[in-house]
mmCIF file of N, CA and C in Angstrom:
data_model
loop_
_atom_site.group_PDB
_atom_site.id
_atom_site.type_symbol
_atom_site.label_atom_id
_atom_site.label_comp_id
_atom_site.label_asym_id
_atom_site.label_seq_id
_atom_site.Cartn_x
_atom_site.Cartn_y
_atom_site.Cartn_z
ATOM 1 N N MET A 11 -3.051 26.542 -13.059
ATOM 2 C CA MET A 11 -3.941 25.457 -13.439
ATOM 3 C C MET A 11 -3.245 24.525 -14.437
ATOM 4 N N ALA A 12 -2.463 25.113 -15.338
ATOM 5 C CA ALA A 12 -1.750 24.293 -16.319
ATOM 6 C C ALA A 12 -0.701 23.417 -15.637
ATOM 7 N N LEU A 13 -0.050 23.973 -14.626
ATOM 8 C CA LEU A 13 0.946 23.205 -13.897
ATOM 9 C C LEU A 13 0.298 22.017 -13.187
ATOM 10 N N LEU A 14 -0.862 22.253 -12.594
ATOM 11 C CA LEU A 14 -1.594 21.181 -11.916
ATOM 12 C C LEU A 14 -2.008 20.103 -12.917
ATOM 13 N N ARG A 15 -2.424 20.507 -14.087
ATOM 14 C CA ARG A 15 -2.821 19.562 -15.129
ATOM 15 C C ARG A 15 -1.637 18.709 -15.597
ATOM 16 N N GLN A 16 -0.435 19.272 -15.542
ATOM 17 C CA GLN A 16 0.757 18.523 -15.934
ATOM 18 C C GLN A 16 1.246 17.599 -14.820
ATOM 19 N N LEU A 17 1.098 18.024 -13.569
ATOM 20 C CA LEU A 17 1.632 17.251 -12.453
ATOM 21 C C LEU A 17 0.723 16.108 -12.006
ATOM 22 N N LEU A 18 -0.576 16.260 -12.164
ATOM 23 C CA LEU A 18 -1.490 15.241 -11.637
ATOM 24 C C LEU A 18 -1.384 13.871 -12.304
ATOM 25 N N PRO A 19 -1.303 13.756 -13.632
ATOM 26 C CA PRO A 19 -1.208 12.395 -14.208
ATOM 27 C C PRO A 19 0.005 11.592 -13.727
ATOM 28 N N PRO A 20 1.214 12.173 -13.687
ATOM 29 C CA PRO A 20 2.327 11.376 -13.151
ATOM 30 C C PRO A 20 2.157 11.064 -11.661
ATOM 31 N N LEU A 21 1.628 12.008 -10.894
ATOM 32 C CA LEU A 21 1.377 11.764 -9.474
ATOM 33 C C LEU A 21 0.359 10.646 -9.305
ATOM 34 N N HIS A 22 -0.679 10.667 -10.107
ATOM 35 C CA HIS A 22 -1.720 9.637 -10.077
ATOM 36 C C HIS A 22 -1.106 8.265 -10.352
ATOM 37 N N LEU A 23 -0.285 8.190 -11.376
ATOM 38 C CA LEU A 23 0.354 6.934 -11.750
ATOM 39 C C LEU A 23 1.310 6.441 -10.664
ATOM 40 N N LEU A 24 2.198 7.324 -10.199
ATOM 41 C CA LEU A 24 3.185 6.923 -9.197
ATOM 42 C C LEU A 24 2.533 6.533 -7.877
ATOM 43 N N LEU A 25 1.533 7.275 -7.447
ATOM 44 C CA LEU A 25 0.843 6.953 -6.210
ATOM 45 C C LEU A 25 0.094 5.634 -6.333
ATOM 46 N N GLY A 26 -0.529 5.417 -7.480
ATOM 47 C CA GLY A 26 -1.223 4.147 -7.709
ATOM 48 C C GLY A 26 -0.269 2.965 -7.690
ATOM 49 N N LEU A 27 0.875 3.123 -8.341
ATOM 50 C CA LEU A 27 1.872 2.047 -8.355
ATOM 51 C C LEU A 27 2.468 1.804 -6.972
ATOM 52 N N ALA A 28 2.758 2.886 -6.243
ATOM 53 C CA ALA A 28 3.337 2.739 -4.902
ATOM 54 C C ALA A 28 2.359 2.041 -3.960
ATOM 55 N N LEU A 29 1.106 2.430 -3.993
ATOM 56 C CA LEU A 29 0.119 1.798 -3.112
ATOM 57 C C LEU A 29 -0.144 0.350 -3.522
ATOM 58 N N ALA A 30 -0.106 0.069 -4.815
ATOM 59 C CA ALA A 30 -0.257 -1.321 -5.270
ATOM 60 C C ALA A 30 0.936 -2.161 -4.806
ATOM 61 N N ALA A 31 2.129 -1.588 -4.855
ATOM 62 C CA ALA A 31 3.325 -2.307 -4.391
ATOM 63 C C ALA A 31 3.241 -2.581 -2.891
ATOM 64 N N TRP A 32 2.779 -1.605 -2.105
ATOM 65 C CA TRP A 32 2.610 -1.810 -0.666
ATOM 66 C C TRP A 32 1.621 -2.934 -0.405
ATOM 67 N N THR A 33 0.514 -2.937 -1.137
ATOM 68 C CA THR A 33 -0.475 -4.005 -0.976
ATOM 69 C C THR A 33 0.157 -5.356 -1.279
ATOM 70 N N LEU A 34 0.920 -5.415 -2.350
ATOM 71 C CA LEU A 34 1.577 -6.659 -2.725
ATOM 72 C C LEU A 34 2.581 -7.110 -1.659
ATOM 73 N N LEU A 35 3.331 -6.176 -1.106
ATOM 74 C CA LEU A 35 4.285 -6.522 -0.045
ATOM 75 C C LEU A 35 3.570 -7.073 1.187
ATOM 76 N N PHE A 36 2.455 -6.467 1.563
ATOM 77 C CA PHE A 36 1.709 -6.979 2.719
ATOM 78 C C PHE A 36 1.079 -8.340 2.411
ATOM 79 N N LEU A 37 0.666 -8.548 1.178
ATOM 80 C CA LEU A 37 0.154 -9.873 0.810
ATOM 81 C C LEU A 37 1.264 -10.923 0.893
ATOM 82 N N PHE A 38 2.475 -10.556 0.462
ATOM 83 C CA PHE A 38 3.614 -11.463 0.611
ATOM 84 C C PHE A 38 3.856 -11.781 2.084
ATOM 85 N N ARG A 39 3.734 -10.764 2.937
ATOM 86 C CA ARG A 39 3.920 -10.999 4.368
ATOM 87 C C ARG A 39 2.891 -11.989 4.904
ATOM 88 N N ILE A 40 1.654 -11.878 4.424
ATOM 89 C CA ILE A 40 0.613 -12.818 4.854
ATOM 90 C C ILE A 40 0.999 -14.237 4.463
ATOM 91 N N VAL A 41 1.432 -14.423 3.229
ATOM 92 C CA VAL A 41 1.816 -15.757 2.761
ATOM 93 C C VAL A 41 3.040 -16.258 3.517
ATOM 94 N N LEU A 42 3.997 -15.377 3.783
ATOM 95 C CA LEU A 42 5.222 -15.799 4.471
ATOM 96 C C LEU A 42 4.981 -16.166 5.926
ATOM 97 N N THR A 43 3.857 -15.767 6.513
ATOM 98 C CA THR A 43 3.566 -16.203 7.884
ATOM 99 C C THR A 43 3.301 -17.702 7.928
ATOM 100 N N TRP A 44 2.994 -18.299 6.800
ATOM 101 C CA TRP A 44 2.784 -19.746 6.739
ATOM 102 C C TRP A 44 4.109 -20.499 6.783
ATOM 103 N N TYR A 45 5.209 -19.787 6.589
ATOM 104 C CA TYR A 45 6.540 -20.390 6.572
ATOM 105 C C TYR A 45 7.408 -19.723 7.639
ATOM 106 N N PRO A 46 7.276 -20.137 8.888
ATOM 107 C CA PRO A 46 8.007 -19.449 9.968
ATOM 108 C C PRO A 46 9.528 -19.602 9.879
ATOM 109 N N GLN A 47 10.016 -20.538 9.108
ATOM 110 C CA GLN A 47 11.468 -20.718 8.994
ATOM 111 C C GLN A 47 12.113 -19.640 8.116
ATOM 112 N N VAL A 48 11.326 -18.881 7.375
ATOM 113 C CA VAL A 48 11.862 -17.827 6.512
ATOM 114 C C VAL A 48 12.272 -16.641 7.372
ATOM 115 N N ASP A 49 13.540 -16.246 7.239
ATOM 116 C CA ASP A 49 14.048 -15.090 7.979
ATOM 117 C C ASP A 49 13.956 -13.867 7.079
ATOM 118 N N LEU A 50 13.090 -12.937 7.449
ATOM 119 C CA LEU A 50 12.856 -11.749 6.628
ATOM 120 C C LEU A 50 13.973 -10.721 6.730
ATOM 121 N N ARG A 51 15.012 -11.009 7.497
ATOM 122 C CA ARG A 51 16.141 -10.088 7.628
ATOM 123 C C ARG A 51 17.315 -10.507 6.758
ATOM 124 N N GLN A 52 17.173 -11.603 6.014
ATOM 125 C CA GLN A 52 18.289 -12.093 5.207
ATOM 126 C C GLN A 52 17.851 -12.348 3.778
ATOM 127 N N GLY A 53 18.805 -12.211 2.885
ATOM 128 C CA GLY A 53 18.580 -12.542 1.486
ATOM 129 C C GLY A 53 17.536 -11.649 0.828
ATOM 130 N N PRO A 54 16.907 -12.185 -0.187
ATOM 131 C CA PRO A 54 15.923 -11.382 -0.919
ATOM 132 C C PRO A 54 14.666 -11.085 -0.098
ATOM 133 N N TRP A 55 14.485 -11.786 0.998
ATOM 134 C CA TRP A 55 13.303 -11.564 1.838
ATOM 135 C C TRP A 55 13.346 -10.197 2.508
ATOM 136 N N ARG A 56 14.531 -9.581 2.558
ATOM 137 C CA ARG A 56 14.635 -8.232 3.128
ATOM 138 C C ARG A 56 13.805 -7.234 2.338
ATOM 139 N N LEU A 57 13.646 -7.491 1.035
ATOM 140 C CA LEU A 57 12.835 -6.596 0.206
ATOM 141 C C LEU A 57 11.371 -6.593 0.635
ATOM 142 N N VAL A 58 10.952 -7.667 1.274
ATOM 143 C CA VAL A 58 9.582 -7.752 1.788
ATOM 144 C C VAL A 58 9.533 -7.291 3.240
ATOM 145 N N GLY A 59 10.521 -7.676 4.024
ATOM 146 C CA GLY A 59 10.508 -7.400 5.454
ATOM 147 C C GLY A 59 10.819 -5.960 5.823
ATOM 148 N N ALA A 60 11.818 -5.372 5.207
ATOM 149 C CA ALA A 60 12.268 -4.034 5.598
ATOM 150 C C ALA A 60 11.198 -2.950 5.418
ATOM 151 N N PRO A 61 10.499 -2.893 4.291
ATOM 152 C CA PRO A 61 9.514 -1.808 4.147
ATOM 153 C C PRO A 61 8.235 -2.019 4.960
ATOM 154 N N THR A 62 7.936 -3.249 5.329
ATOM 155 C CA THR A 62 6.665 -3.517 6.003
ATOM 156 C C THR A 62 6.790 -3.633 7.514
ATOM 157 N N GLU A 63 7.922 -4.049 8.004
ATOM 158 C CA GLU A 63 8.056 -4.323 9.439
ATOM 159 C C GLU A 63 7.815 -3.120 10.339
ATOM 160 N N PRO A 64 8.287 -1.906 9.990
ATOM 161 C CA PRO A 64 8.013 -0.775 10.892
ATOM 162 C C PRO A 64 6.513 -0.548 11.123
ATOM 163 N N LEU A 65 5.733 -0.613 10.070
ATOM 164 C CA LEU A 65 4.282 -0.428 10.226
ATOM 165 C C LEU A 65 3.648 -1.588 10.980
ATOM 166 N N LEU A 66 4.099 -2.799 10.691
ATOM 167 C CA LEU A 66 3.537 -3.961 11.373
ATOM 168 C C LEU A 66 3.898 -3.957 12.859
ATOM 169 N N ALA A 67 5.128 -3.567 13.193
ATOM 170 C CA ALA A 67 5.541 -3.524 14.597
ATOM 171 C C ALA A 67 4.698 -2.509 15.370
ATOM 172 N N LEU A 68 4.456 -1.373 14.759
ATOM 173 C CA LEU A 68 3.623 -0.351 15.388
ATOM 174 C C LEU A 68 2.201 -0.868 15.606
ATOM 175 N N THR A 69 1.663 -1.533 14.617
ATOM 176 C CA THR A 69 0.294 -2.032 14.695
ATOM 177 C C THR A 69 0.186 -3.189 15.678
ATOM 178 N N ARG A 70 1.228 -3.990 15.794
ATOM 179 C CA ARG A 70 1.201 -5.117 16.745
ATOM 180 C C ARG A 70 1.071 -4.647 18.188
ATOM 181 N N ARG A 71 1.528 -3.423 18.463
ATOM 182 C CA ARG A 71 1.373 -2.877 19.814
ATOM 183 C C ARG A 71 -0.094 -2.571 20.117
ATOM 184 N N LEU A 72 -0.869 -2.299 19.078
ATOM 185 C CA LEU A 72 -2.278 -1.939 19.255
ATOM 186 C C LEU A 72 -3.219 -3.126 19.100
ATOM 187 N N VAL A 73 -2.844 -4.073 18.236
ATOM 188 C CA VAL A 73 -3.720 -5.211 17.938
ATOM 189 C C VAL A 73 -3.007 -6.501 18.325
ATOM 190 N N ALA A 74 -3.578 -7.190 19.286
ATOM 191 C CA ALA A 74 -2.997 -8.453 19.739
ATOM 192 C C ALA A 74 -3.328 -9.561 18.735
ATOM 193 N N PRO A 75 -2.507 -10.604 18.685
ATOM 194 C CA PRO A 75 -2.836 -11.737 17.807
ATOM 195 C C PRO A 75 -4.190 -12.343 18.187
ATOM 196 N N ILE A 76 -4.912 -12.760 17.186
ATOM 197 C CA ILE A 76 -6.222 -13.378 17.403
ATOM 198 C C ILE A 76 -6.051 -14.878 17.212
ATOM 199 N N GLY A 77 -6.237 -15.624 18.276
ATOM 200 C CA GLY A 77 -6.060 -17.072 18.212
ATOM 201 C C GLY A 77 -4.639 -17.463 17.870
ATOM 202 N N GLY A 78 -3.669 -16.636 18.268
ATOM 203 C CA GLY A 78 -2.270 -16.921 17.971
ATOM 204 C C GLY A 78 -1.848 -16.514 16.572
ATOM 205 N N VAL A 79 -2.725 -15.869 15.829
ATOM 206 C CA VAL A 79 -2.432 -15.466 14.450
ATOM 207 C C VAL A 79 -2.261 -13.950 14.388
ATOM 208 N N ASP A 80 -1.159 -13.519 13.813
ATOM 209 C CA ASP A 80 -0.888 -12.088 13.640
ATOM 210 C C ASP A 80 -1.753 -11.566 12.487
ATOM 211 N N VAL A 81 -2.699 -10.712 12.796
ATOM 212 C CA VAL A 81 -3.619 -10.206 11.778
ATOM 213 C C VAL A 81 -3.217 -8.828 11.254
ATOM 214 N N THR A 82 -2.103 -8.302 11.729
ATOM 215 C CA THR A 82 -1.721 -6.956 11.314
ATOM 216 C C THR A 82 -1.447 -6.814 9.810
ATOM 217 N N PRO A 83 -0.873 -7.813 9.126
ATOM 218 C CA PRO A 83 -0.725 -7.635 7.676
ATOM 219 C C PRO A 83 -2.080 -7.534 6.966
ATOM 220 N N VAL A 84 -3.062 -8.252 7.463
ATOM 221 C CA VAL A 84 -4.396 -8.187 6.858
ATOM 222 C C VAL A 84 -4.989 -6.801 7.063
ATOM 223 N N ILE A 85 -4.780 -6.238 8.244
ATOM 224 C CA ILE A 85 -5.268 -4.889 8.518
ATOM 225 C C ILE A 85 -4.638 -3.891 7.549
ATOM 226 N N TRP A 86 -3.333 -4.025 7.332
ATOM 227 C CA TRP A 86 -2.652 -3.089 6.434
ATOM 228 C C TRP A 86 -3.045 -3.284 4.976
ATOM 229 N N VAL A 87 -3.319 -4.508 4.567
ATOM 230 C CA VAL A 87 -3.820 -4.715 3.194
ATOM 231 C C VAL A 87 -5.119 -3.945 3.025
ATOM 232 N N GLY A 88 -5.993 -4.049 4.018
ATOM 233 C CA GLY A 88 -7.261 -3.324 3.946
ATOM 234 C C GLY A 88 -7.081 -1.826 3.951
ATOM 235 N N LEU A 89 -6.216 -1.314 4.815
ATOM 236 C CA LEU A 89 -5.999 0.134 4.890
ATOM 237 C C LEU A 89 -5.370 0.702 3.623
ATOM 238 N N VAL A 90 -4.360 0.013 3.114
ATOM 239 C CA VAL A 90 -3.687 0.502 1.904
ATOM 240 C C VAL A 90 -4.630 0.406 0.698
ATOM 241 N N SER A 91 -5.415 -0.658 0.632
ATOM 242 C CA SER A 91 -6.382 -0.791 -0.470
ATOM 243 C C SER A 91 -7.427 0.309 -0.400
ATOM 244 N N LEU A 92 -7.895 0.620 0.799
ATOM 245 C CA LEU A 92 -8.863 1.691 0.976
ATOM 246 C C LEU A 92 -8.259 3.031 0.570
ATOM 247 N N LEU A 93 -7.051 3.306 1.012
ATOM 248 C CA LEU A 93 -6.376 4.549 0.654
ATOM 249 C C LEU A 93 -6.182 4.658 -0.855
ATOM 250 N N ARG A 94 -5.798 3.561 -1.465
ATOM 251 C CA ARG A 94 -5.609 3.562 -2.926
ATOM 252 C C ARG A 94 -6.923 3.863 -3.636
ATOM 253 N N GLU A 95 -8.000 3.256 -3.180
ATOM 254 C CA GLU A 95 -9.305 3.497 -3.804
ATOM 255 C C GLU A 95 -9.755 4.938 -3.592
ATOM 256 N N LEU A 96 -9.518 5.483 -2.404
ATOM 257 C CA LEU A 96 -9.941 6.855 -2.108
ATOM 258 C C LEU A 96 -9.150 7.899 -2.886
ATOM 259 N N LEU A 97 -7.896 7.593 -3.208
ATOM 260 C CA LEU A 97 -7.061 8.575 -3.895
ATOM 261 C C LEU A 97 -7.012 8.394 -5.408
ATOM 262 N N VAL A 98 -6.760 7.175 -5.863
ATOM 263 C CA VAL A 98 -6.520 6.977 -7.299
ATOM 264 C C VAL A 98 -7.487 5.994 -7.940
ATOM 265 N N GLY A 99 -8.481 5.558 -7.199
ATOM 266 C CA GLY A 99 -9.478 4.661 -7.775
ATOM 267 C C GLY A 99 -10.348 5.397 -8.783
ATOM 268 N N GLN A 100 -11.305 4.703 -9.346
ATOM 269 C CA GLN A 100 -12.165 5.292 -10.364
ATOM 270 C C GLN A 100 -12.898 6.533 -9.853
ATOM 271 N N GLN A 101 -13.328 6.501 -8.605
ATOM 272 C CA GLN A 101 -14.002 7.646 -8.000
ATOM 273 C C GLN A 101 -13.091 8.359 -7.000
ATOM 274 N N GLY A 102 -11.794 8.115 -7.077
ATOM 275 C CA GLY A 102 -10.842 8.679 -6.133
ATOM 276 C C GLY A 102 -10.660 10.170 -6.285
ATOM 277 N N LEU A 103 -10.118 10.768 -5.255
ATOM 278 C CA LEU A 103 -9.941 12.208 -5.206
ATOM 279 C C LEU A 103 -9.084 12.729 -6.360
ATOM 280 N N ILE A 104 -7.931 12.155 -6.565
ATOM 281 C CA ILE A 104 -7.039 12.626 -7.631
ATOM 282 C C ILE A 104 -7.652 12.355 -9.002
ATOM 283 N N SER A 105 -8.311 11.217 -9.149
ATOM 284 C CA SER A 105 -8.972 10.899 -10.421
ATOM 285 C C SER A 105 -10.060 11.920 -10.737
ATOM 286 N N GLN A 106 -10.820 12.307 -9.720
ATOM 287 C CA GLN A 106 -11.896 13.270 -9.936
ATOM 288 C C GLN A 106 -11.362 14.663 -10.253
ATOM 289 N N VAL A 107 -10.265 15.062 -9.604
ATOM 290 C CA VAL A 107 -9.657 16.359 -9.908
ATOM 291 C C VAL A 107 -9.142 16.362 -11.341
ATOM 292 N N MET A 108 -8.519 15.268 -11.759
ATOM 293 C CA MET A 108 -8.044 15.179 -13.145
ATOM 294 C C MET A 108 -9.204 15.266 -14.124
ATOM 295 N N LEU A 109 -10.303 14.616 -13.816
ATOM 296 C CA LEU A 109 -11.484 14.653 -14.667
ATOM 297 C C LEU A 109 -12.047 16.065 -14.757
ATOM 298 N N ARG A 110 -12.139 16.744 -13.624
ATOM 299 C CA ARG A 110 -12.672 18.114 -13.607
ATOM 300 C C ARG A 110 -11.767 19.050 -14.399
ATOM 301 N N LEU A 111 -10.463 18.887 -14.258
ATOM 302 C CA LEU A 111 -9.539 19.726 -15.008
ATOM 303 C C LEU A 111 -9.649 19.500 -16.508
ATOM 304 N N SER A 112 -9.860 18.257 -16.903
ATOM 305 C CA SER A 112 -9.986 17.977 -18.339
ATOM 306 C C SER A 112 -11.290 18.545 -18.884
ATOM 307 N N VAL A 113 -12.346 18.564 -18.086
ATOM 308 C CA VAL A 113 -13.626 19.138 -18.529
ATOM 309 C C VAL A 113 -13.512 20.653 -18.615
ATOM 310 N N LEU A 114 -12.817 21.267 -17.649
ATOM 311 C CA LEU A 114 -12.680 22.728 -17.651
ATOM 312 C C LEU A 114 -11.869 23.228 -18.832
ATOM 313 N N THR A 115 -10.892 22.472 -19.277
ATOM 314 C CA THR A 115 -10.027 22.926 -20.362
ATOM 315 C C THR A 115 -10.563 22.538 -21.729
ATOM 316 N N ALA A 116 -11.585 21.682 -21.765
ATOM 317 C CA ALA A 116 -12.131 21.250 -23.061
ATOM 318 C C ALA A 116 -13.034 22.288 -23.672
#
């Protein structure tokens, strides 16, 4: 139990930061769709394109563009935000376990 109490706060923080970064990357992808001349395979844009493209390519096979607009980044923003809320949000699973552990040891 003590080990779990030590591991959960850093896990909570790192998972929250990682999911927030993913959300931010997908938001950048949404904005970059307005600029089709930007090549996401070159320069600093690779930092946005490389981590997001595998998931977007997979999702594009399942969800066709709506009115010629690729909506897959919007779908992923919603999914990652939901996952973040379910795990590390105020009522999230990890947050609740941390709360219960702090009450049990008090």
